[in-house]
Amino acid sequence: MARINDDALMSIDFLAGFTIFLLSLIVAAGMVPGMLAGLQSATIDYDGVAYRTSVILAEDPGWFEDVNGGVGSRWEIKRDDEIQRMGLAVSKETPNIFSIAKVARFFNQTYRENPAFYRSRVFFSDIPYSFNITLKGDDFEYHLGDGTPEGEYGSIRRAVLVKNASEATLDFSNAAVLGAYADPATAPGATSTFNVSLNFTELLAPSPAYQVDPFSERITIRIENLNKTFYNGAQANLTNLKLYWRSNPGEPSFEIETDSLHLYVDGVQNSTLLTNITHNLTLIFDPGFFTRGAPDNKNVLTIRDLEFTFANSPGTNTTIKNTFNYTPTDDKVTMPPLKPAVLEVAVW
Amino acid sequence: MVDDSAQLYTMEGIAAAFVILATVYLVAGTTSIYTPGDSHITDMQLEVLGNDVLLVMDTPVNGTVNSTLHTNLYEWNGTAFGEDFSRLLNERVDGTSDSLSYNATVSYRKEADGSVANYAFNTSGIQTGYEQAVRVTRLATIPGKPTGAPADFDTREQVVMLEVLIWRD
Amino acid sequence: MERLDDEGQWIVMMGFIVAVSIFFLALVINQATLVGQTTAEGVLEFPKSEIRDLRSEVFTLIDTGDVYDSAINASLHQDILVLEETRKNTIVNYSVNKINMSGTGIKYNLTKLHFNNGVTEYDATVHY
């Protein structure tokens, strides 16, 4: 028979072939999600990011660049926008030894309000990772970030040492201290001055893990039992506190700004300098205080003197005198030992 | 009505199906099964932590004393070393303890013949051989022969190598 | 069939296109699994802790007086070399020279370190 025109007709064979093809296509398409499932292994990436972050925190001292062109790794005393990278190590030569000033500054940020601050200075990634960084020692614990999730996350643990700040205690109930820095048997003049001298060259001489760093560590000076120095008096009147640059006599003195100084008089926090003291005086200078007035070149090593001026009058006086050298070899200055701690970084 | 004009379609349909299924079979057969151990991430974490702990133990806590590691080696006190090492290794931030075990060996050189000998310093558990372990090492200087050291240990000031194998139980 | 027409060749072409795209996907997946592996292996391969250990040990020896009159204690030197070679399969070497700078009188130790573990080679000159 003559062939029918089959332009618009689908024959059974065509149907059969097309059906077989379509079925196999459906089977193949159904297997593709199973093959792609392996790409969900995000923990491989998270562990790598956690390791890199832990290296930046534990082994790197950090970096800042300020508006005057100064650069360096003492970023803990700089403004937020001047910090380029936050690392907690004391210096490049001392990995795994943390500076407590850097730790306090790093963990003190209000994370919730500004997580981007950390992302650009610690993670260096466009992907917005959530993180939890914890540092735990025997007597301190710091947290930063969200709580760890129930699911998978990448984490790493590092063992570190934490270097705390030094402090000086002058206890006038100790006869040696009283003999060296006061003279309660003699009537004092109109004013008594007491100096605390910081010789930067001497303080920065030991290796970075064991030195007192006046540029970036907190300095604490405690004067206890000041009543032993009174000459027939009941209290002392501190009238002035100045910072001098003794190695350069022409330089003027600098007035102390009380916003970077914490003053405790007789155990109570005081906000003004000019005050009466009956027993104890504790001054805590924030990191970076003693560089005030120095040029930004941190290699300038000087002797800075802190001068206390007391006004004397009958009933309110003190016979304190002389200069106390703030140096770790003096037994009145305690350098706390390095304490072990654990740092854990979790990323998800 | 049944002619073979469209058998081309069928044959081509079957041929296409074969091509697709053969490709899928090949591809599915060659994808690698990826286990967590293959990625060496756990090895890396253990090695980093082990090196950290040895560095912490080998750093003097202030400028005047010797480090803990130096003291433990010079007194040849494997037990004290084991306690310090294990505590630093297993301490976690949430207060719980991890379950890492170790096996420490000291290697020293004998000047007489230049050979290197080992001494099993301390171990926290018996190895069965199934554990995946990493090795971390640290060099340390000893001023002389410690009491309790093996007989062939030289009496001079020398440098020894402490090797620790670490694995997760 | 005198007339070789091409109505059915769409099907084979589609079949080929699907097969090629599945092949491409498989290639992508294969590369993805290597990402995490090479990150950790890169960390394991670079001997950062070993180099730091060597540096800190040499500096400790300098501090405690291993170096005298620009000569190093030969048996301590041999200790480190032999131990690293037999236990860590690493070739190391160090040399120390005491230098006095004539102008300022500053003394320092010019230390040269060499480290080669077959994969990574490290040389450093340090004014300690």
XYZ file of C-alpha atoms in Angstrom:
645
model
C 0.000 0.000 0.000
C 1.124 3.464 -0.647
C 2.828 5.150 2.205
C 0.629 7.350 4.225
C 1.904 10.795 4.868
C 3.253 10.549 8.391
C 4.426 14.080 9.023
C 2.148 14.538 11.968
C 1.883 10.987 13.101
C 3.957 9.461 15.849
C 4.579 5.829 15.238
C 4.829 3.281 17.984
C 8.479 2.702 17.423
C 9.219 6.338 17.941
C 7.217 6.237 21.114
C 9.053 3.201 22.340
C 12.449 4.692 21.669
C 11.561 8.009 23.173
C 10.157 6.343 26.252
C 13.304 4.324 26.844
C 15.364 7.454 26.485
C 13.214 9.462 28.843
C 13.232 6.738 31.479
C 16.982 6.541 31.480
C 17.176 10.320 31.630
C 14.935 10.356 34.695
C 17.030 7.684 36.405
C 20.237 9.621 35.709
C 18.734 12.894 36.895
C 17.592 11.181 40.073
C 21.136 10.050 40.833
C 22.706 13.479 40.518
C 21.596 14.820 43.934
C 23.167 11.788 45.520
C 26.486 12.598 43.894
C 26.266 16.233 44.896
C 25.642 15.327 48.531
C 29.388 14.983 49.077
C 29.792 18.714 48.441
C 27.960 19.448 51.687
C 31.012 18.492 53.748
C 31.434 21.962 55.158
C 33.302 20.772 58.221
C 36.378 20.296 56.044
C 36.352 23.995 55.337
C 35.424 25.051 58.865
C 38.316 23.209 60.447
C 40.730 24.932 58.109
C 39.286 28.356 58.923
C 39.411 27.576 62.646
C 43.077 26.566 62.367
C 43.989 29.706 60.472
C 42.160 31.896 62.979
C 43.858 30.161 65.873
C 47.263 30.807 64.290
C 46.460 34.493 63.848
C 45.320 34.741 67.457
C 47.957 32.566 69.121
C 51.126 33.131 67.151
C 50.797 36.605 65.692
C 51.197 39.827 67.662
C 48.795 41.798 65.483
C 49.248 45.012 63.525
C 48.030 48.568 63.547
C 48.432 51.510 61.211
C 47.441 54.831 62.623
C 46.603 58.123 61.040
C 50.043 59.566 61.730
C 51.685 56.794 59.755
C 52.893 54.852 62.763
C 52.817 51.088 62.516
C 53.575 48.285 64.889
C 52.145 45.424 66.822
C 51.037 47.189 70.014
C 47.501 47.495 68.747
C 45.792 47.212 72.110
C 46.153 50.920 72.811
C 44.922 52.104 69.447
C 41.486 53.108 68.240
C 39.223 50.554 66.563
C 39.708 51.853 63.066
C 43.477 51.836 63.324
C 43.707 48.135 64.076
C 44.522 46.049 61.021
C 44.894 42.595 62.528
C 44.265 41.353 66.024
C 46.758 38.865 67.351
C 47.173 38.104 71.013
C 50.858 37.143 71.152
C 53.278 39.378 73.031
C 55.639 39.626 70.091
C 56.701 37.919 66.919
C 59.468 36.037 68.713
C 57.204 34.653 71.423
C 54.386 32.663 69.858
C 51.815 31.127 72.167
C 52.558 33.658 74.904
C 49.612 36.027 75.261
C 49.658 39.598 76.513
C 46.868 40.201 78.991
C 46.278 43.704 77.651
C 45.620 42.336 74.188
C 43.393 39.623 75.598
C 41.335 42.144 77.539
C 40.934 44.408 74.540
C 40.080 41.569 72.179
C 37.450 39.966 74.371
C 36.012 43.241 75.546
C 34.367 44.281 72.346
C 30.623 44.233 72.254
C 30.480 41.496 69.695
C 26.781 41.502 69.083
C 26.697 45.059 67.942
C 29.558 44.762 65.548
C 30.547 41.283 64.367
C 32.016 42.747 61.192
C 34.764 44.283 63.314
C 36.084 40.809 64.030
C 35.472 39.383 60.605
C 37.741 41.872 58.913
C 40.468 41.721 61.531
C 40.676 38.071 62.464
C 38.950 35.961 59.814
C 39.776 37.787 56.586
C 37.054 36.065 54.663
C 34.033 37.248 52.694
C 31.929 34.397 54.046
C 30.187 35.504 57.266
C 31.240 32.726 59.593
C 29.749 32.503 63.040
C 32.351 31.868 65.664
C 32.991 31.204 69.292
C 36.412 31.970 70.761
C 37.079 30.997 74.367
C 40.200 31.424 76.499
C 40.258 29.661 79.839
C 42.953 29.649 82.499
C 42.987 28.643 86.119
C 41.444 31.841 87.386
C 40.030 33.572 84.369
C 37.734 32.831 81.479
C 36.922 34.926 78.426
C 34.228 34.276 75.819
C 33.472 35.859 72.501
C 30.805 35.006 69.963
C 27.690 32.858 69.794
C 27.118 29.571 71.524
C 28.288 26.491 69.630
C 25.562 24.914 67.523
C 24.110 21.457 67.847
C 25.238 20.419 64.400
C 28.675 20.148 62.920
C 31.249 22.844 63.354
C 34.986 23.125 62.935
C 37.120 23.731 65.950
C 40.690 23.669 67.163
C 42.300 23.825 70.558
C 45.616 25.510 71.421
C 47.654 25.473 74.620
C 49.089 28.877 75.506
C 50.705 30.884 78.290
C 49.316 34.207 79.477
C 51.590 37.001 80.643
C 50.009 39.215 83.250
C 50.918 42.767 84.124
C 53.373 43.668 86.841
C 52.633 45.702 89.922
C 54.593 47.524 92.604
C 53.645 47.532 96.249
C 55.199 49.940 98.711
C 54.098 48.872 102.158
C 55.187 51.422 104.696
C 54.589 49.093 107.597
C 57.760 47.405 106.407
C 60.690 49.093 108.151
C 62.976 48.870 105.134
C 60.473 50.600 102.913
C 59.782 53.194 105.563
C 63.453 53.922 105.949
C 64.066 54.251 102.243
C 61.127 56.330 101.175
C 59.917 58.302 104.164
C 61.191 60.028 107.244
C 58.434 60.217 109.837
C 60.756 61.587 112.500
C 61.388 64.863 110.712
C 58.840 67.576 110.113
C 58.138 67.899 106.403
C 58.322 71.076 104.371
C 55.431 72.781 102.629
C 55.169 70.001 100.065
C 56.434 66.446 99.836
C 57.252 64.952 96.482
C 57.598 61.306 95.711
C 58.766 60.014 92.345
C 58.277 56.728 90.634
C 60.814 56.336 87.890
C 60.450 54.071 84.901
C 63.623 53.508 82.934
C 62.314 52.228 79.659
C 65.669 50.911 78.482
C 66.039 48.806 81.589
C 62.445 47.619 81.571
C 62.553 46.560 77.941
C 65.933 44.817 78.162
C 64.842 41.223 78.916
C 63.146 39.088 76.309
C 59.586 40.081 75.413
C 58.053 37.288 77.455
C 59.664 38.485 80.684
C 59.890 42.231 80.329
C 57.730 44.992 81.716
C 56.395 46.808 78.697
C 55.376 50.340 79.658
C 54.108 50.998 76.159
C 51.360 48.464 76.268
C 50.994 46.932 79.727
C 49.056 48.088 82.683
C 51.242 49.465 85.504
C 49.916 49.293 89.066
C 51.398 51.199 91.965
C 50.135 50.504 95.450
C 51.116 52.621 98.386
C 49.959 50.972 101.569
C 49.939 52.054 105.162
C 50.742 55.620 104.246
C 49.685 56.583 107.746
C 53.054 55.374 108.978
C 54.693 58.260 107.171
C 52.586 60.958 108.717
C 54.305 63.365 111.014
C 51.716 63.827 113.735
C 49.007 63.831 111.190
C 45.864 61.925 110.381
C 45.817 62.115 106.602
C 47.792 63.187 103.553
C 46.641 65.516 100.840
C 47.625 64.621 97.302
C 47.537 67.786 95.266
C 49.194 66.933 92.026
C 50.397 64.130 89.815
C 52.644 64.868 86.892
C 54.526 62.926 84.290
C 58.057 64.067 83.479
C 60.506 63.097 80.817
C 63.622 63.311 82.953
C 66.164 62.251 80.365
C 65.253 65.339 78.427
C 65.189 68.131 81.022
C 63.883 70.775 78.667
C 60.655 68.871 78.080
C 57.688 70.099 80.026
C 55.720 67.901 82.295
C 52.386 66.504 81.312
C 49.245 66.735 83.303
C 47.629 63.449 84.021
C 44.333 62.779 82.364
C 42.154 60.851 84.733
C 40.293 58.926 82.048
C 43.157 56.501 81.596
C 44.006 56.279 85.262
C 42.125 54.401 87.950
C 42.601 55.763 91.409
C 41.597 53.900 94.557
C 41.848 55.785 97.802
C 41.539 53.623 100.898
C 39.934 50.932 98.830
C 37.298 53.153 97.309
C 37.427 54.219 93.702
C 37.927 57.926 93.401
C 37.476 60.012 90.342
C 39.461 63.070 91.294
C 43.152 63.345 91.926
C 43.124 65.974 94.585
C 42.104 64.018 97.567
C 42.900 63.090 101.108
C 44.399 59.731 101.845
C 44.382 58.049 105.201
C 45.817 54.605 104.538
C 46.144 53.298 101.015
C 46.503 54.657 97.570
C 46.353 52.463 94.511
C 46.929 53.757 91.024
C 46.283 51.647 87.976
C 47.600 53.099 84.755
C 45.974 51.778 81.629
C 48.156 50.361 78.876
C 49.834 53.097 76.876
C 49.652 55.705 79.620
C 53.370 56.204 79.961
C 53.854 56.960 76.300
C 51.829 60.122 76.641
C 53.678 62.999 75.085
C 56.326 60.761 73.573
C 56.704 60.854 69.837
C 54.951 58.059 68.073
C 58.237 56.399 67.303
C 58.104 53.633 69.823
C 61.819 53.118 69.657
C 62.425 56.236 71.714
C 63.558 54.801 75.021
C 63.408 57.263 77.846
C 63.126 57.622 81.559
C 59.680 58.762 82.576
C 59.047 59.955 86.080
C 55.750 60.134 87.827
C 55.791 62.809 90.462
C 53.365 62.849 93.363
C 53.021 66.160 95.120
C 51.504 66.272 98.615
C 50.663 69.534 100.320
C 51.595 69.567 103.981
C 49.889 71.369 106.796
C 49.559 70.570 110.473
C 47.396 67.516 110.813
C 47.505 66.734 107.120
C 50.975 65.840 105.949
C 53.290 63.077 104.924
C 57.043 62.689 104.955
C 57.272 60.555 101.883
C 60.283 61.324 99.706
C 62.843 60.006 97.262
C 62.522 58.164 94.000
C 61.342 54.631 93.621
C 62.776 52.815 90.624
C 60.175 50.636 89.027
C 62.286 47.697 88.006
C 61.571 43.953 88.157
C 64.745 43.244 90.105
C 63.385 45.240 93.035
C 61.564 42.923 95.399
C 58.694 45.361 95.764
C 57.802 44.865 92.132
C 56.088 41.578 91.402
C 56.180 40.097 87.915
C 53.590 37.342 87.918
C 54.739 34.097 86.296
C 53.383 32.985 82.939
C 50.198 31.015 83.456
C 49.004 28.207 81.177
C 45.637 28.528 79.469
C 43.562 26.889 76.741
C 42.270 28.679 73.663
C 39.472 27.116 71.660
C 38.232 28.495 68.348
C 34.973 27.147 66.881
C 33.705 28.221 63.459
C 30.470 27.386 61.681
C 0.460 0.789 8.896
C 3.285 -0.795 10.736
C 6.337 0.116 8.808
C 9.885 0.680 9.736
C 10.074 4.391 9.067
C 10.295 5.150 12.728
C 12.561 2.373 13.862
C 15.326 4.893 13.605
C 13.715 6.703 16.496
C 13.643 3.569 18.575
C 17.205 2.670 17.868
C 18.372 6.153 18.576
C 16.325 6.304 21.734
C 17.868 3.080 22.958
C 21.328 4.212 21.919
C 20.907 7.474 23.824
C 19.676 5.609 26.860
C 22.722 3.372 26.738
C 25.046 6.334 26.493
C 23.508 8.043 29.470
C 23.400 4.938 31.619
C 26.954 3.990 30.742
C 28.191 7.444 31.718
C 26.315 7.357 34.997
C 27.708 3.931 35.756
C 31.257 5.061 35.036
C 30.895 8.226 37.058
C 29.276 6.562 40.035
C 31.942 3.919 40.022
C 34.850 6.318 40.145
C 33.773 8.822 42.803
C 35.946 8.342 45.855
C 34.464 7.474 49.177
C 35.670 10.155 51.495
C 36.120 9.274 55.123
C 37.013 11.817 57.808
C 40.334 10.128 58.358
C 41.378 10.749 54.772
C 41.390 14.453 55.239
C 44.178 14.387 57.845
C 42.394 17.115 59.753
C 42.344 15.219 63.027
C 46.062 14.492 62.586
C 46.732 18.164 62.064
C 44.766 19.151 65.149
C 46.596 16.636 67.323
C 49.995 17.656 66.031
C 49.331 21.363 66.519
C 48.116 20.775 70.065
C 51.013 18.467 70.904
C 53.595 20.976 69.671
C 51.839 23.713 71.655
C 51.918 21.688 74.862
C 55.621 20.912 74.472
C 56.322 24.592 73.829
C 54.338 25.616 76.910
C 56.198 23.075 79.031
C 59.558 24.182 77.653
C 59.051 27.888 78.394
C 60.285 29.086 81.785
C 57.509 30.835 83.675
C 59.761 33.712 84.627
C 63.209 34.895 83.724
C 65.056 33.119 86.503
C 63.814 29.532 86.750
C 64.204 26.587 84.430
C 61.281 25.314 82.421
C 59.086 22.459 83.604
C 60.385 20.217 80.858
C 63.988 20.898 81.824
C 63.231 20.069 85.455
C 61.380 16.874 84.604
C 64.171 15.690 82.349
C 67.018 16.601 84.655
C 65.349 14.819 87.529
C 64.443 12.007 85.134
C 60.937 12.109 86.537
C 58.696 10.443 84.012
C 55.670 10.471 86.265
C 55.758 14.215 86.869
C 56.274 14.830 83.170
C 53.335 12.556 82.400
C 51.033 14.387 84.767
C 51.969 17.836 83.478
C 51.772 16.792 79.852
C 48.501 14.947 80.203
C 46.844 17.788 82.057
C 47.842 20.417 79.509
C 46.949 18.115 76.625
C 43.477 17.210 77.818
C 42.284 20.475 79.302
C 39.204 21.796 77.550
C 37.590 25.196 77.827
C 34.370 23.857 79.279
C 36.192 22.187 82.145
C 35.812 18.610 80.941
C 38.766 16.444 80.009
C 39.584 15.211 76.568
C 40.668 11.614 76.057
C 44.103 11.862 74.466
C 46.844 9.417 75.388
C 50.570 9.661 74.867
C 53.775 7.682 74.846
C 56.993 9.591 75.559
C 60.521 8.520 74.595
C 63.835 10.255 75.180
C 66.542 9.912 72.533
C 70.120 10.685 73.412
C 73.452 10.426 71.624
C 76.360 8.473 72.992
C 79.622 10.262 72.318
C 81.725 7.104 72.355
C 80.327 5.569 69.210
C 78.068 8.327 67.967
C 74.962 6.159 68.081
C 71.562 7.240 69.278
C 69.730 5.329 71.978
C 66.164 5.565 73.228
C 64.623 5.329 76.613
C 60.916 4.884 77.238
C 60.159 7.840 79.465
C 56.491 7.548 80.277
C 53.284 6.311 78.759
C 49.675 6.845 79.628
C 48.247 3.698 78.142
C 49.085 0.593 76.221
C 49.013 1.026 72.492
C 47.146 -1.676 70.664
C 48.393 -0.564 67.278
C 44.983 0.425 65.944
C 45.224 4.033 66.987
C 46.078 6.743 64.527
C 48.938 8.557 66.252
C 51.020 11.640 65.541
C 54.533 12.317 66.766
C 55.750 15.607 68.191
C 59.291 16.290 69.306
C 61.240 18.851 71.266
C 64.954 19.346 71.870
C 66.083 19.999 75.438
C 69.451 20.611 77.088
C 70.433 18.659 80.177
C 73.410 19.882 82.206
C 74.673 16.413 83.112
C 73.624 12.830 83.676
C 70.404 12.651 85.691
C 70.143 10.134 88.504
C 67.962 7.340 87.267
C 69.071 7.684 83.672
C 70.192 4.508 81.920
C 73.785 3.355 82.346
C 74.971 4.255 78.860
C 73.853 7.884 79.237
C 76.857 10.229 78.935
C 77.814 12.292 81.955
C 78.480 15.474 79.969
C 76.150 18.350 79.266
C 74.110 17.290 76.246
C 71.065 17.891 74.123
C 68.378 15.197 74.125
C 65.270 14.845 72.056
C 61.942 14.129 73.675
C 59.484 12.405 71.350
C 55.850 11.970 72.239
C 53.313 9.929 70.316
C 49.778 11.239 70.785
C 46.573 9.472 69.891
C 42.896 9.747 70.680
C 41.330 6.904 72.618
C 15.428 3.390 3.978
C 16.642 5.501 1.159
C 15.924 8.653 2.994
C 18.258 9.141 5.838
C 16.443 11.683 7.858
C 17.413 13.143 11.098
C 14.233 13.228 13.123
C 15.556 10.854 15.701
C 18.943 12.362 16.060
C 17.649 14.935 18.471
C 17.288 12.130 20.936
C 20.823 10.913 20.632
C 22.105 14.452 20.838
C 20.147 15.092 23.994
C 21.486 11.843 25.329
C 25.043 12.937 24.643
C 24.496 16.348 26.162
C 23.133 14.819 29.343
C 26.011 12.373 29.509
C 28.585 15.124 29.093
C 26.998 17.263 31.780
C 26.964 14.359 34.217
C 30.619 13.772 33.422
C 31.421 17.414 34.117
C 29.578 17.303 37.427
C 31.549 14.244 38.433
C 34.784 16.080 37.710
C 33.712 18.989 39.877
C 32.788 16.695 42.738
C 36.084 14.886 42.490
C 38.011 18.134 42.872
C 35.844 19.292 45.780
C 36.821 16.425 47.988
C 40.448 17.441 47.681
C 39.907 20.915 49.186
C 39.843 19.929 52.812
C 42.485 17.302 52.333
C 45.121 19.595 50.947
C 44.506 22.270 53.599
C 45.320 19.926 56.436
C 48.134 18.250 54.533
C 49.693 21.604 53.783
C 49.740 22.390 57.468
C 51.201 19.015 58.346
C 53.818 19.212 55.663
C 55.388 22.526 56.600
C 57.723 21.980 59.569
C 56.921 25.206 61.411
C 57.292 23.728 64.888
C 60.512 21.964 64.051
C 62.120 25.109 62.728
C 60.948 27.060 65.764
C 62.242 24.324 68.047
C 65.674 24.460 66.420
C 65.791 28.248 66.659
C 64.772 28.326 70.288
C 67.189 25.560 71.223
C 70.141 27.282 69.504
C 69.264 30.594 71.172
C 68.951 28.886 74.556
C 72.383 27.336 74.065
C 73.827 30.729 73.175
C 72.253 32.273 76.274
C 73.575 29.618 78.607
C 77.114 29.917 77.287
C 77.475 27.242 74.683
C 79.361 29.759 72.567
C 82.749 30.943 73.736
C 85.308 32.948 71.723
C 83.258 32.402 68.602
C 83.613 28.660 68.976
C 80.632 26.458 69.661
C 80.661 23.434 71.859
C 81.313 20.654 69.363
C 79.602 17.829 71.209
C 76.368 19.792 71.704
C 76.531 20.696 68.029
C 76.915 17.040 67.113
C 74.111 16.066 69.481
C 71.628 18.250 67.693
C 72.772 17.256 64.220
C 72.777 13.533 64.863
C 69.503 13.486 66.780
C 67.686 15.450 64.126
C 69.107 13.289 61.383
C 68.376 9.913 62.903
C 65.052 10.649 64.574
C 63.510 13.283 62.309
C 65.222 12.636 58.970
C 66.254 16.270 58.875
C 69.586 17.825 58.035
C 70.268 20.800 60.289
C 73.288 22.938 60.946
C 74.077 26.073 62.854
C 77.067 28.331 63.317
C 77.540 31.189 65.736
C 80.021 34.054 65.619
C 80.376 36.627 68.351
C 80.667 40.020 66.752
C 81.756 43.237 68.433
C 80.692 46.305 66.580
C 83.610 48.667 66.838
C 81.728 51.916 66.753
C 79.010 51.407 69.306
C 80.588 48.469 71.117
C 77.412 46.459 70.774
C 78.028 42.755 70.952
C 75.806 40.283 69.240
C 75.907 36.712 68.029
C 75.684 36.232 64.294
C 73.821 32.954 64.029
C 73.325 31.029 60.826
C 70.735 28.275 60.790
C 70.156 25.618 58.172
C 67.254 23.182 58.067
C 66.360 20.719 55.336
C 63.872 17.915 55.788
C 63.726 16.880 52.169
C 60.557 18.809 51.422
C 61.291 22.191 52.968
C 64.610 23.967 53.122
C 65.140 26.861 55.504
C 68.190 29.090 55.932
C 68.339 32.030 58.285
C 70.901 34.546 59.479
C 69.969 36.032 62.827
C 71.670 38.804 64.770
C 70.845 37.528 68.222
